[in-house]
Coordinates of C-alpha atoms and ligand atoms in Angstrom, one line a residue:
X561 CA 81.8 18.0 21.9
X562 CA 81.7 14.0 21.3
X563 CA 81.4 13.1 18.1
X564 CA 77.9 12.8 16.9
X565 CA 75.5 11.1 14.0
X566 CA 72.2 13.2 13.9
X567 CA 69.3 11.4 12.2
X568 CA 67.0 13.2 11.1
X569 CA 63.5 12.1 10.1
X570 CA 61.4 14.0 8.2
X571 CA 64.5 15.9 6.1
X572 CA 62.5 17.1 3.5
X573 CA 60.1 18.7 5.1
X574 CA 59.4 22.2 6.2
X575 CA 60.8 22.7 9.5
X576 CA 63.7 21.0 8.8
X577 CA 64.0 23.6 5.4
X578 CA 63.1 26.8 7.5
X579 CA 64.5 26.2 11.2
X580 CA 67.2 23.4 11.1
X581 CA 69.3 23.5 8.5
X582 CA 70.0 27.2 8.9
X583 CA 70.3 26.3 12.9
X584 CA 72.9 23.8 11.8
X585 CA 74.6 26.0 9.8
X586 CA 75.3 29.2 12.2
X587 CA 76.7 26.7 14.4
X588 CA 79.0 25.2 12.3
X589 CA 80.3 29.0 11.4
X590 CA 80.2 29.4 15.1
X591 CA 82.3 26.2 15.9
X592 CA 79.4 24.6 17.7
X593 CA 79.0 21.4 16.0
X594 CA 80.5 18.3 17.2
X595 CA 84.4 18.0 15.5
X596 CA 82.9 14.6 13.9
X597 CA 80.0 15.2 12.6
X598 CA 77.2 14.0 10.2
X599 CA 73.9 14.1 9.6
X600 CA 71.9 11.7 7.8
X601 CA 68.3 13.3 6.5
X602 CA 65.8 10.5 6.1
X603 CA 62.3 10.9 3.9
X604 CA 59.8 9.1 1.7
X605 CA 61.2 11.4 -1.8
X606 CA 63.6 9.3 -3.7
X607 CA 67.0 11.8 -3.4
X608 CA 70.2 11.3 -4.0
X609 CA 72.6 13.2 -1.8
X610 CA 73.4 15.8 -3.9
X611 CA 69.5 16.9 -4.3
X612 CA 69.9 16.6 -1.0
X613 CA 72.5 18.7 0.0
X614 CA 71.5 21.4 -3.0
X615 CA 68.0 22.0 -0.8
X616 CA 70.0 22.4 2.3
X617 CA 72.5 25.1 0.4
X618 CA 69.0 26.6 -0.7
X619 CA 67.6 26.4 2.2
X620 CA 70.7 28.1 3.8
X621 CA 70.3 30.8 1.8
X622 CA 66.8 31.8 2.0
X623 CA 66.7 31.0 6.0
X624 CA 69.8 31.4 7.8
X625 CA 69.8 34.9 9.5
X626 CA 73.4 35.6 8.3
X627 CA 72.6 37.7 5.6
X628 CA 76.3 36.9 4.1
X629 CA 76.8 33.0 3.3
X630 CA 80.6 32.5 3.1
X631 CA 80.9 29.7 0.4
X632 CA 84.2 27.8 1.2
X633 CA 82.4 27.6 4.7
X634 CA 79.4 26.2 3.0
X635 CA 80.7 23.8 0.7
X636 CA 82.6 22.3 4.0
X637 CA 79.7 22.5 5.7
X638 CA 77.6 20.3 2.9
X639 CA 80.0 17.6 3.1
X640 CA 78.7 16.2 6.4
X641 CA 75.3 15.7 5.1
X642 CA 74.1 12.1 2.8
X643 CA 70.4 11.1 2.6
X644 CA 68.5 8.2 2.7
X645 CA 65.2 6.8 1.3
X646 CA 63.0 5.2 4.5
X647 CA 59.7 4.0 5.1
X648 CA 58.9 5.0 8.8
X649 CA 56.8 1.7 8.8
X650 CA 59.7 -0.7 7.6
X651 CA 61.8 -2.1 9.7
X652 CA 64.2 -3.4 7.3
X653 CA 65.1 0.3 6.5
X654 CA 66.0 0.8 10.0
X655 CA 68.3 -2.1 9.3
X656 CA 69.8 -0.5 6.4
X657 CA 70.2 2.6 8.2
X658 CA 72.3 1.0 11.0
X659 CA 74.6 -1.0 8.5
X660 CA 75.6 2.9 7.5
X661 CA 75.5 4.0 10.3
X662 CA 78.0 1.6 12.1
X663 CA 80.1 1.3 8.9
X664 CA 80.8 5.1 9.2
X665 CA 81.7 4.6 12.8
X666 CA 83.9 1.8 12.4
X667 CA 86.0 3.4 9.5
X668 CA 86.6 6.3 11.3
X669 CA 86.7 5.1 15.0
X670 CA 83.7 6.9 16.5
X671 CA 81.7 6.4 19.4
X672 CA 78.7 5.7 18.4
X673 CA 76.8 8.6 19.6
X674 CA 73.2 9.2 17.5
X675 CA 70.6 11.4 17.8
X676 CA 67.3 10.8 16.4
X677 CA 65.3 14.3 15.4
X678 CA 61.7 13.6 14.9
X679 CA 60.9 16.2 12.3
X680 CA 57.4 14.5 11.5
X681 CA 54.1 14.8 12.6
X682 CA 53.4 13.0 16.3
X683 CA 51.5 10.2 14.5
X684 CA 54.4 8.7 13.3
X685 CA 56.4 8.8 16.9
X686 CA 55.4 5.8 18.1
X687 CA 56.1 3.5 14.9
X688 CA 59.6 5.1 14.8
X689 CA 60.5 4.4 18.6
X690 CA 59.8 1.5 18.3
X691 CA 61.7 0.3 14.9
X692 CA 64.3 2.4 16.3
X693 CA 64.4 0.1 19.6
X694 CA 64.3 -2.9 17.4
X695 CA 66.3 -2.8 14.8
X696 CA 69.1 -1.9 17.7
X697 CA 69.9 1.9 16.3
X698 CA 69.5 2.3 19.8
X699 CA 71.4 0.4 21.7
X700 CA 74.9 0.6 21.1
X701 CA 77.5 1.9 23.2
X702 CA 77.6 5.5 22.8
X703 CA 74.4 7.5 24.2
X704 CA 71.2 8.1 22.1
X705 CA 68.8 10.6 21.9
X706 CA 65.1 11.6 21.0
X707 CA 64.3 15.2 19.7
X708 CA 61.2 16.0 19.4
X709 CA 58.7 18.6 18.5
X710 CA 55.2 19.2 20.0
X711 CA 52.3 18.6 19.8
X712 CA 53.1 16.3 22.5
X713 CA 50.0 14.6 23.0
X714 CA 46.0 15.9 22.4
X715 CA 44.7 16.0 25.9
X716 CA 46.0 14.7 29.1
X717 CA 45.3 11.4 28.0
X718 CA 47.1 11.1 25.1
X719 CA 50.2 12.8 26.3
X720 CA 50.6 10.5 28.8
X721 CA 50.0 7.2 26.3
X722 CA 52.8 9.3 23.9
X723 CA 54.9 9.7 26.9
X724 CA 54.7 5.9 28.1
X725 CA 54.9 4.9 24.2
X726 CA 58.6 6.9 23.9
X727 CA 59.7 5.6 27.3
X728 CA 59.6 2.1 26.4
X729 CA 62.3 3.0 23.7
X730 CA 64.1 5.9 25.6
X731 CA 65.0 7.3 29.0
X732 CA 63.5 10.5 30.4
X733 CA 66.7 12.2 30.3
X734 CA 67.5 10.9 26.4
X735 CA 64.2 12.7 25.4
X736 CA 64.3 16.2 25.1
X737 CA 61.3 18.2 23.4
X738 CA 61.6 21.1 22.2
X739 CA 59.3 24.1 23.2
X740 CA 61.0 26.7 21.0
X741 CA 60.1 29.6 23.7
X742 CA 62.4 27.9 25.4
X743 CA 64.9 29.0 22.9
X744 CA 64.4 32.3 22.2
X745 CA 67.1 34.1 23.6
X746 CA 66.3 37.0 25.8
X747 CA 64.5 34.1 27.8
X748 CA 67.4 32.4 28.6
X749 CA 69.2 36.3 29.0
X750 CA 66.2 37.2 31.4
X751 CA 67.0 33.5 33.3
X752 CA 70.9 34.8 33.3
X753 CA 70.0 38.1 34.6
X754 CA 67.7 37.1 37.5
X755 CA 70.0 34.4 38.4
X756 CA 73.3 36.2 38.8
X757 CA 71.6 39.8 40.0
X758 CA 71.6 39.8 43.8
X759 CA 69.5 42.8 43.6
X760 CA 67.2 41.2 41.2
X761 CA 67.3 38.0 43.4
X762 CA 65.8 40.2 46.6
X763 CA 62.9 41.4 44.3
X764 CA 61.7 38.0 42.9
X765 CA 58.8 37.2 45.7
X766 CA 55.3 39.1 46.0
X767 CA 56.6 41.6 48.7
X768 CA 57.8 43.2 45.7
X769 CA 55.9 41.9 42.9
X770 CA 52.4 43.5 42.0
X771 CA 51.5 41.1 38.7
X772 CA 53.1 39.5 35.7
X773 CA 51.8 40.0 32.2
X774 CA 53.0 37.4 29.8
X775 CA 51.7 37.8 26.4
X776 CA 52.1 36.3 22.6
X777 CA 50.4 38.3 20.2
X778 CA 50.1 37.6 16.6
X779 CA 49.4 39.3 13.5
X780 CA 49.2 35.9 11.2
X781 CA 46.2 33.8 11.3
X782 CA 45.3 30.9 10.5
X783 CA 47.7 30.7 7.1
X784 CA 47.4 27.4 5.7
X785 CA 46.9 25.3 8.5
X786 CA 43.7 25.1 8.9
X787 CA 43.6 21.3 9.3
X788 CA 45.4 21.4 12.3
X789 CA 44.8 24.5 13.9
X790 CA 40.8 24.2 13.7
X791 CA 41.2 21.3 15.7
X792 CA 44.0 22.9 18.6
X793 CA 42.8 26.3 18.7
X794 CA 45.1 28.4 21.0
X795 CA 44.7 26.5 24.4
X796 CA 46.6 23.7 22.5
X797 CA 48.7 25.6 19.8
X798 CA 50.2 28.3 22.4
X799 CA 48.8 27.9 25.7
X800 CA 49.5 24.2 27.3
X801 CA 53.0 25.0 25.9
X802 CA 54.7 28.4 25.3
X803 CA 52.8 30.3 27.6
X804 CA 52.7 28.1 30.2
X805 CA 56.8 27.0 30.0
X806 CA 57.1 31.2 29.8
X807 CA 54.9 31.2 33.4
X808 CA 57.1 28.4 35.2
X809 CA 60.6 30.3 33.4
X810 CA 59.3 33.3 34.9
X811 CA 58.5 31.9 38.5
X812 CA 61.6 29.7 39.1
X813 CA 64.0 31.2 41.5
X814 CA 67.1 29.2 40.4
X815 CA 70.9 30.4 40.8
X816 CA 73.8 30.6 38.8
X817 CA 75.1 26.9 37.3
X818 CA 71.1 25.2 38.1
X819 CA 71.7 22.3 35.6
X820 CA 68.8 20.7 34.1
X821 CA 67.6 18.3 37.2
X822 CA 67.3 22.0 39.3
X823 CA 65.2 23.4 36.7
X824 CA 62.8 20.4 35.7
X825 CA 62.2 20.2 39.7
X826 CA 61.7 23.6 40.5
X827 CA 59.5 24.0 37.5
X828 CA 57.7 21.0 38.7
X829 CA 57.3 22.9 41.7
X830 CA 55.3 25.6 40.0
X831 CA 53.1 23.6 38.4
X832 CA 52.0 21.7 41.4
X833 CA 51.5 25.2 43.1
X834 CA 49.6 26.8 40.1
X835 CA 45.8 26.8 41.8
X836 CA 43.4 24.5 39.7
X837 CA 40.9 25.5 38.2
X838 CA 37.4 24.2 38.3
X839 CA 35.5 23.1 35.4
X840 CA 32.9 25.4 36.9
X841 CA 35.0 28.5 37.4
X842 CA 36.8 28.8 34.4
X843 CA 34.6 31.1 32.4
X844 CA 35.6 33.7 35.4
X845 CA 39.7 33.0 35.0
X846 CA 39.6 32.8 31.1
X847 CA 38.5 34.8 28.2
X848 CA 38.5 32.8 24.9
X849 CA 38.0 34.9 21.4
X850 CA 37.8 34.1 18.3
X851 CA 38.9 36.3 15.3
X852 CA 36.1 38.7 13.2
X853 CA 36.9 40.4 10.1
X854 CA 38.8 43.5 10.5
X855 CA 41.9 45.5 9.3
X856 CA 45.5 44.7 9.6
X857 CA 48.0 47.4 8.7
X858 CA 44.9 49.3 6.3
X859 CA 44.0 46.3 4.7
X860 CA 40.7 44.1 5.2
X861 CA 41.5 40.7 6.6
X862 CA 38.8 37.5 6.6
X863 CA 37.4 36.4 10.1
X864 CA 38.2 33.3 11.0
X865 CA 35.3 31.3 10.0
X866 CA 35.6 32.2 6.4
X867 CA 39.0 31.2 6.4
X868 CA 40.0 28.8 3.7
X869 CA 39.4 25.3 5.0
X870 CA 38.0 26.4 8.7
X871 CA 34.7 24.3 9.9
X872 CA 31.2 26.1 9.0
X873 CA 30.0 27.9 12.4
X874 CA 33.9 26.5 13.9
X875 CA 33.8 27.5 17.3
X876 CA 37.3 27.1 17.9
X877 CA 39.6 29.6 19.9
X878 CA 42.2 32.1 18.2
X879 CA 42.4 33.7 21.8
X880 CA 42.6 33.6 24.8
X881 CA 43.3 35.3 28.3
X882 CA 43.4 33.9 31.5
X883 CA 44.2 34.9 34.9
X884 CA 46.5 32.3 36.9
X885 CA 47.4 32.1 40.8
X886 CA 50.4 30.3 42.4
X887 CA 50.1 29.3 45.8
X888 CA 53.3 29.1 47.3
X889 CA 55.5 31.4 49.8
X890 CA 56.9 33.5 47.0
X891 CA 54.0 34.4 44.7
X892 CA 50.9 34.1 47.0
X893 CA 48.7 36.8 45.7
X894 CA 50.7 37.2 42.3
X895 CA 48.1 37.6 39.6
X896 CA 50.0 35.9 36.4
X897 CA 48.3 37.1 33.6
X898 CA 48.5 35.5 30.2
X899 CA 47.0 36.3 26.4
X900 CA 48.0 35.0 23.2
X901 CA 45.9 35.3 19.5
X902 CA 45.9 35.5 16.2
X903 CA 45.4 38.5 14.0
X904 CA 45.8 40.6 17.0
X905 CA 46.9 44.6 16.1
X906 CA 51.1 43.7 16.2
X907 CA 53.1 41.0 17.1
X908 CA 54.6 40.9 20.3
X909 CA 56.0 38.3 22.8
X910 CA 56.9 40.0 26.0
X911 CA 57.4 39.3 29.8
X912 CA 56.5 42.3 32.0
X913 CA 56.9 42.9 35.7
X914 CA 55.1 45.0 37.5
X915 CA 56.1 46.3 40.8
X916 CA 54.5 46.9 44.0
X917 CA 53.8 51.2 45.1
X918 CA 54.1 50.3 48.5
X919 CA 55.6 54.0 49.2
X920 CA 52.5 55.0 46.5
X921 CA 50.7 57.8 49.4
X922 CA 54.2 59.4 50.0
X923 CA 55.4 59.7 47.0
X924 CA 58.0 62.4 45.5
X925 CA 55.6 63.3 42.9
X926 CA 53.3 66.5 43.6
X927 CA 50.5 64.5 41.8
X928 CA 51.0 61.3 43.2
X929 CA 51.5 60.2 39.3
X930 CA 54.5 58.1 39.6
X931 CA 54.3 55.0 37.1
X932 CA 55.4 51.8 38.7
X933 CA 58.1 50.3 38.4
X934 CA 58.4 47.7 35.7
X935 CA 60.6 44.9 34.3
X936 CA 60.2 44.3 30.4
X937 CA 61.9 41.2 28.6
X938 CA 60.7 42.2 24.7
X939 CA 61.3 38.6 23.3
X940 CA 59.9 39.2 19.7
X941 CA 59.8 41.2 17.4
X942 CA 62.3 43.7 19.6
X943 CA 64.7 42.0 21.4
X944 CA 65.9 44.0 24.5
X945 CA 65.3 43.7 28.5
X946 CA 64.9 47.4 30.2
X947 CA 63.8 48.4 33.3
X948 CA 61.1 51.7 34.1
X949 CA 61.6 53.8 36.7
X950 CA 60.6 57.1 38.0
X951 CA 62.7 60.3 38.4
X952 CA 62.1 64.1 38.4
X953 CA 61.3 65.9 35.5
X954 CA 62.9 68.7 33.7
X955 CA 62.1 71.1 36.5
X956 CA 62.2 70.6 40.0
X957 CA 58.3 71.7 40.4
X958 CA 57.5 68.6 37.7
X959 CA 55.8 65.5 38.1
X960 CA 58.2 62.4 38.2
X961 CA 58.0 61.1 35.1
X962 CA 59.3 57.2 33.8
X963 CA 62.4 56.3 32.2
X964 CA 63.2 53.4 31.0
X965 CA 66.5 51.4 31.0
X966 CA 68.0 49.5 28.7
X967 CA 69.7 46.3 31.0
X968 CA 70.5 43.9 27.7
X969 CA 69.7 45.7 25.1
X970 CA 68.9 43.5 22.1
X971 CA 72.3 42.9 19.8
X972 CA 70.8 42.5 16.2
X973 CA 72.8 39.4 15.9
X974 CA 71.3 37.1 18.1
X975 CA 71.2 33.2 18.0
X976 CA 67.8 31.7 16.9
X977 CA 66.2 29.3 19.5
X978 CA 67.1 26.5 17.7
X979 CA 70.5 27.0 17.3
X980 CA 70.2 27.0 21.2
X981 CA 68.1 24.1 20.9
X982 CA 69.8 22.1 19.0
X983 CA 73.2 22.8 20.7
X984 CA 72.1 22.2 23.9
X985 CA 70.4 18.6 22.9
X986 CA 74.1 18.0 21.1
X987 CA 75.7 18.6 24.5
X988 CA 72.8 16.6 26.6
X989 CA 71.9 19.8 28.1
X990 CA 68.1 19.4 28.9
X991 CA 67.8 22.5 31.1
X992 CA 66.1 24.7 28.2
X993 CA 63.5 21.6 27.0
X994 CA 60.1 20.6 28.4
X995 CA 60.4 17.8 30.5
X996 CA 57.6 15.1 31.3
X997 CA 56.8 16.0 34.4
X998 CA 56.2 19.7 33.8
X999 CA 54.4 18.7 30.1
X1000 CA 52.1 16.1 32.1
X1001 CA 50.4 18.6 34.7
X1002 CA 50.4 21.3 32.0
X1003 CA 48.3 18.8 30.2
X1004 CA 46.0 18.3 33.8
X1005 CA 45.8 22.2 34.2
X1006 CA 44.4 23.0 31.4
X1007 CA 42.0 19.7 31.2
X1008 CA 39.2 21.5 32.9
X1009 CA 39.2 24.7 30.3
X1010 CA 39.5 21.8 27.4
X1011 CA 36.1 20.4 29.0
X1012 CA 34.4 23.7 29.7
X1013 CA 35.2 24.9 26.1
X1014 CA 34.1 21.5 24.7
X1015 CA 30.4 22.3 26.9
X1016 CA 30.7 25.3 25.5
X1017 CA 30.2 26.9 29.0
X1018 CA 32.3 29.7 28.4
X1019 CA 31.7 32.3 26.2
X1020 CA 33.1 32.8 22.7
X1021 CA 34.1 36.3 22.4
X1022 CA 34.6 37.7 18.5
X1023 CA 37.2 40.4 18.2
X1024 CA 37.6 42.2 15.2
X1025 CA 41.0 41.4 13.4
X1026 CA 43.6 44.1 14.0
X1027 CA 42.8 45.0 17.2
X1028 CA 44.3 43.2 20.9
X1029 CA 41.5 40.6 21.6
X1030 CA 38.4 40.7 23.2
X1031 CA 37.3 43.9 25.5
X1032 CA 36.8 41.1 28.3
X1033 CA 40.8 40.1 28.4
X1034 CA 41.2 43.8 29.3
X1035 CA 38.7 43.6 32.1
X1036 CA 40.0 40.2 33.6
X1037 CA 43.4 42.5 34.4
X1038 CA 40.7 46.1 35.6
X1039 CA 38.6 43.9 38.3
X1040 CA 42.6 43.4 39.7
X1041 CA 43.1 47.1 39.1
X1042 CA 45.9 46.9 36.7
X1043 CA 45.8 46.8 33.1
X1044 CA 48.0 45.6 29.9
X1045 CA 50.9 47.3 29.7
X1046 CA 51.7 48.6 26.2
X1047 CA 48.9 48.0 24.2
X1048 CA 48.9 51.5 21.9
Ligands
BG6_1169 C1 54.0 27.7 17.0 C2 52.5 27.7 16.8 O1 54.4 26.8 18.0 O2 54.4 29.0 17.5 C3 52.1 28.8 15.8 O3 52.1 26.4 16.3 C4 52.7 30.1 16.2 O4 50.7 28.8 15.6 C5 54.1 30.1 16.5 O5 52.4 31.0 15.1 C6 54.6 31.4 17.1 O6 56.0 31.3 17.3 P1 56.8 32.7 17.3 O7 58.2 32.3 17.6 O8 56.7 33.3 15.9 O9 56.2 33.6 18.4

């Protein structure tokens, strides 16, 4: 891997505590980082770099998923990092910055390779793409690169002033955003598994393919971010992002070694095919819900107006369902269905397949019971991939009954997304990040449901806390005939 300066704004903060230094971390125990590298954290606090490099080691310790830290490791580890004071705003910082920078290079004959990690909220992108453009941190003979994190933009409009905003300072391909479902690694298994399978290949159109049920469901709430998430809801938070890059990862039909460009296009694809929806028909494609009081694992939990912080009478979404259609050859008359909420009855992130009963009136079974066929990629909190299918039961007069096989069966050990994350935008791998193209018409999908829910022409179901959303989200999937698989 070329040797690499990673500047990171924003190094005090949370994410970088809780997600990046422990990413950074397992891949330096995993020999993943660049041979030559160093990473210089950048904030308002006034640190020296030892304060700086004793919150990383704490950090480490409290975050990393490797329960065991080995200390000679970590002490090596430590020795890449150095700090430094900036004021986003200040262009003579910037200035600063690249005298260290390029004095670091120079001694020890570097190509001067940087990446720029944007670990701050989006209303400080533009100011820094631009101070990083001119004070020239950007333009020197290595590559450069732009990680950053969403929100990435408010509403169509926005995204696509962010978007033009970074592209005067960076290339599409220098700008990879991270999506962190993107990461998560029985996604990119599942990818690996229907790209390499022959058999799995054949399967991947609707001859075969009943209806996909993509869901995120959450146990938190609102927590302490009430002045963001009161203005996003979950169209913003989880929908225009995770849910959607899960739909598009799911739909692709992409082969073995499809780098990046293959992907972005054939995503591109997907969205272009996803049927629109009308401003006028969305209350009959989505279900939006908002969270009542209720119980969680015995105990009473607030709705979520009475939530610390949350808007008297806020009608903002914790939930919501939605029924989606993709007209193309392969997945004409496909149902995708989608949910994600808070305070929901368990966490789960899962991907399920459901497969056609075209032999349903003939079946083995005496009862005609047979179960179809499904494909289940657990992503969170399980991590697994298994297959159900039907064979005979314990005597030959017996019903078929489902079992269920495990194809990757989760290895306790796993990678956190942003270790693959952050690897892949060290290598200049942007396969596993949302690109523009694919971000943009997310952004002009779900404009009419943004409109309809600002009109407040779709109904605001309340759900009582613990439980899997509103009664309606189970009805979008009956009128189909099919139902959520799992739900207890
Ligand atoms: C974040 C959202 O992007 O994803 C949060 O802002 C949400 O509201 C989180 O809780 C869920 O991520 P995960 O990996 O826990 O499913």
């Amino acid at each position: 891997m070329e040797p690499t300066t990673f500047v990171l704004f924003g190094a005090t903060g949370d994410l970088a505590k809780r997600k990046i230094y422990p990413a950074l971390f397992n891949l330096f125990i995993d020999d993943k980082l660049p041979a030559s590298f160093a990473l210089i954290g950048l904030g308002r606090r006034d640190w020296s770099d030892d304060k700086f490099r004793g919150n990383i080691e704490q950090s480490i310790r409290d975050f990393s998923r490797r329960k065991a830290v080995n200390e000679s490791k970590l002490a090596a580890f430590l020795q890449a990092f150095s700090y430094s004071v900036l004021d986003i705003g200040n262009l003579e910082d910037y200035a600063k910055l690249l005298g260290r920078i390029e004095s670091r290079e120079q001694k020890l004959g570097l190509a001067p390779n940087r990446l720029f990690y944007l670990s701050v909220g989006p209303e400080y992108f533009e100011t820094i793409a631009e101070n990083i453009q001119e004070s020239g941190l950007g333009s020197a003979n290595g590559w450069k690169r732009l990680v950053i994190e969403k929100p990435f933009g408010h509403d169509l409009q926005t995204a696509r002033g962010l978007n033009a905003m970074l592209g005067k300072a960076f290339a599409e391909e220098e700008i990879f955003r991270i999506d962190h479902y993107l990461g998560k690694p029985m996604l990119q298994r599942f990818k690996v598994l229907q790209q390499s399978n022959p058999i799995i290949q054949t399967l991947w159109t609707n001859r075969s393919i009943a209806n996909v049920q993509i869901t995120a469901n959450e146990t938190v709430g609102v927590e302490e971010r009430a002045g963001y998430y009161d203005h996003v809801g979950a169209l913003r938070d989880m929908f225009q992002n995770h849910m959607l890059q899960l739909l598009m990862m799911t739909a692709i039909r992409t082969s073995t070694g499809s780098d990046a460009e293959v992907v972005r296009f054939k995503k591109k694809h997907i969205m272009e095919a996803l049927e629109p929806l009308q401003k006028a028909d969305v209350a009959n494609s989505i279900v939006r819900g908002q969270y009542g009081s209720g119980y969680l694992q015995g105990q009473p939990v607030n709705g979520y107006t009475s939530e610390p912080g949350i808007a008297e009478g806020s009608m903002n979404d914790t939930f919501i369902a939605a029924k989606l259609s993709i007209d193309d050859s392969f997945w004409r008359g496909v149902p995708f269905y989608i949910r994600t909420g808070k305070r929901l009855k368990e966490k789960s992130t899962r991907i399920v397949i459901e497969f056609k009963e075209p032999l349903k009136q003939s079946s083995v079974s005496e009862d005609g019971a047979a179960e179809p066929n499904l494909l289940v990629i657990e992503m969170s909190p399980g991590e697994s991939i298994s297959l159900q299918l039907n064979t005979m039961g314990a005597s030959v007069k017996e019903a078929s009954k489902p079992i269920c096989i495990d194809i990757d069966p989760g290895q306790g050990d796993l990678p956190e997304a942003y270790e693959n994350l952050i690897h892949d935008a060290l290598l200049g791998d942007g396969t596993y990040f949302a690109h523009w193209d694919e971000v943009e018409a997310s952004w002009a999908w779900v404009q009419p449901i943004l409109e309809a829910y600002e009109e407040n022409s779709v109904p605001l179901h309340t759900y009582a806390a613990g439980t899997y959303g509103p009664a309606e989200a189970d009805e979008l999937l009956a009128r189909d005939g099919y139902h959520w698989w799992f739900d207890a």
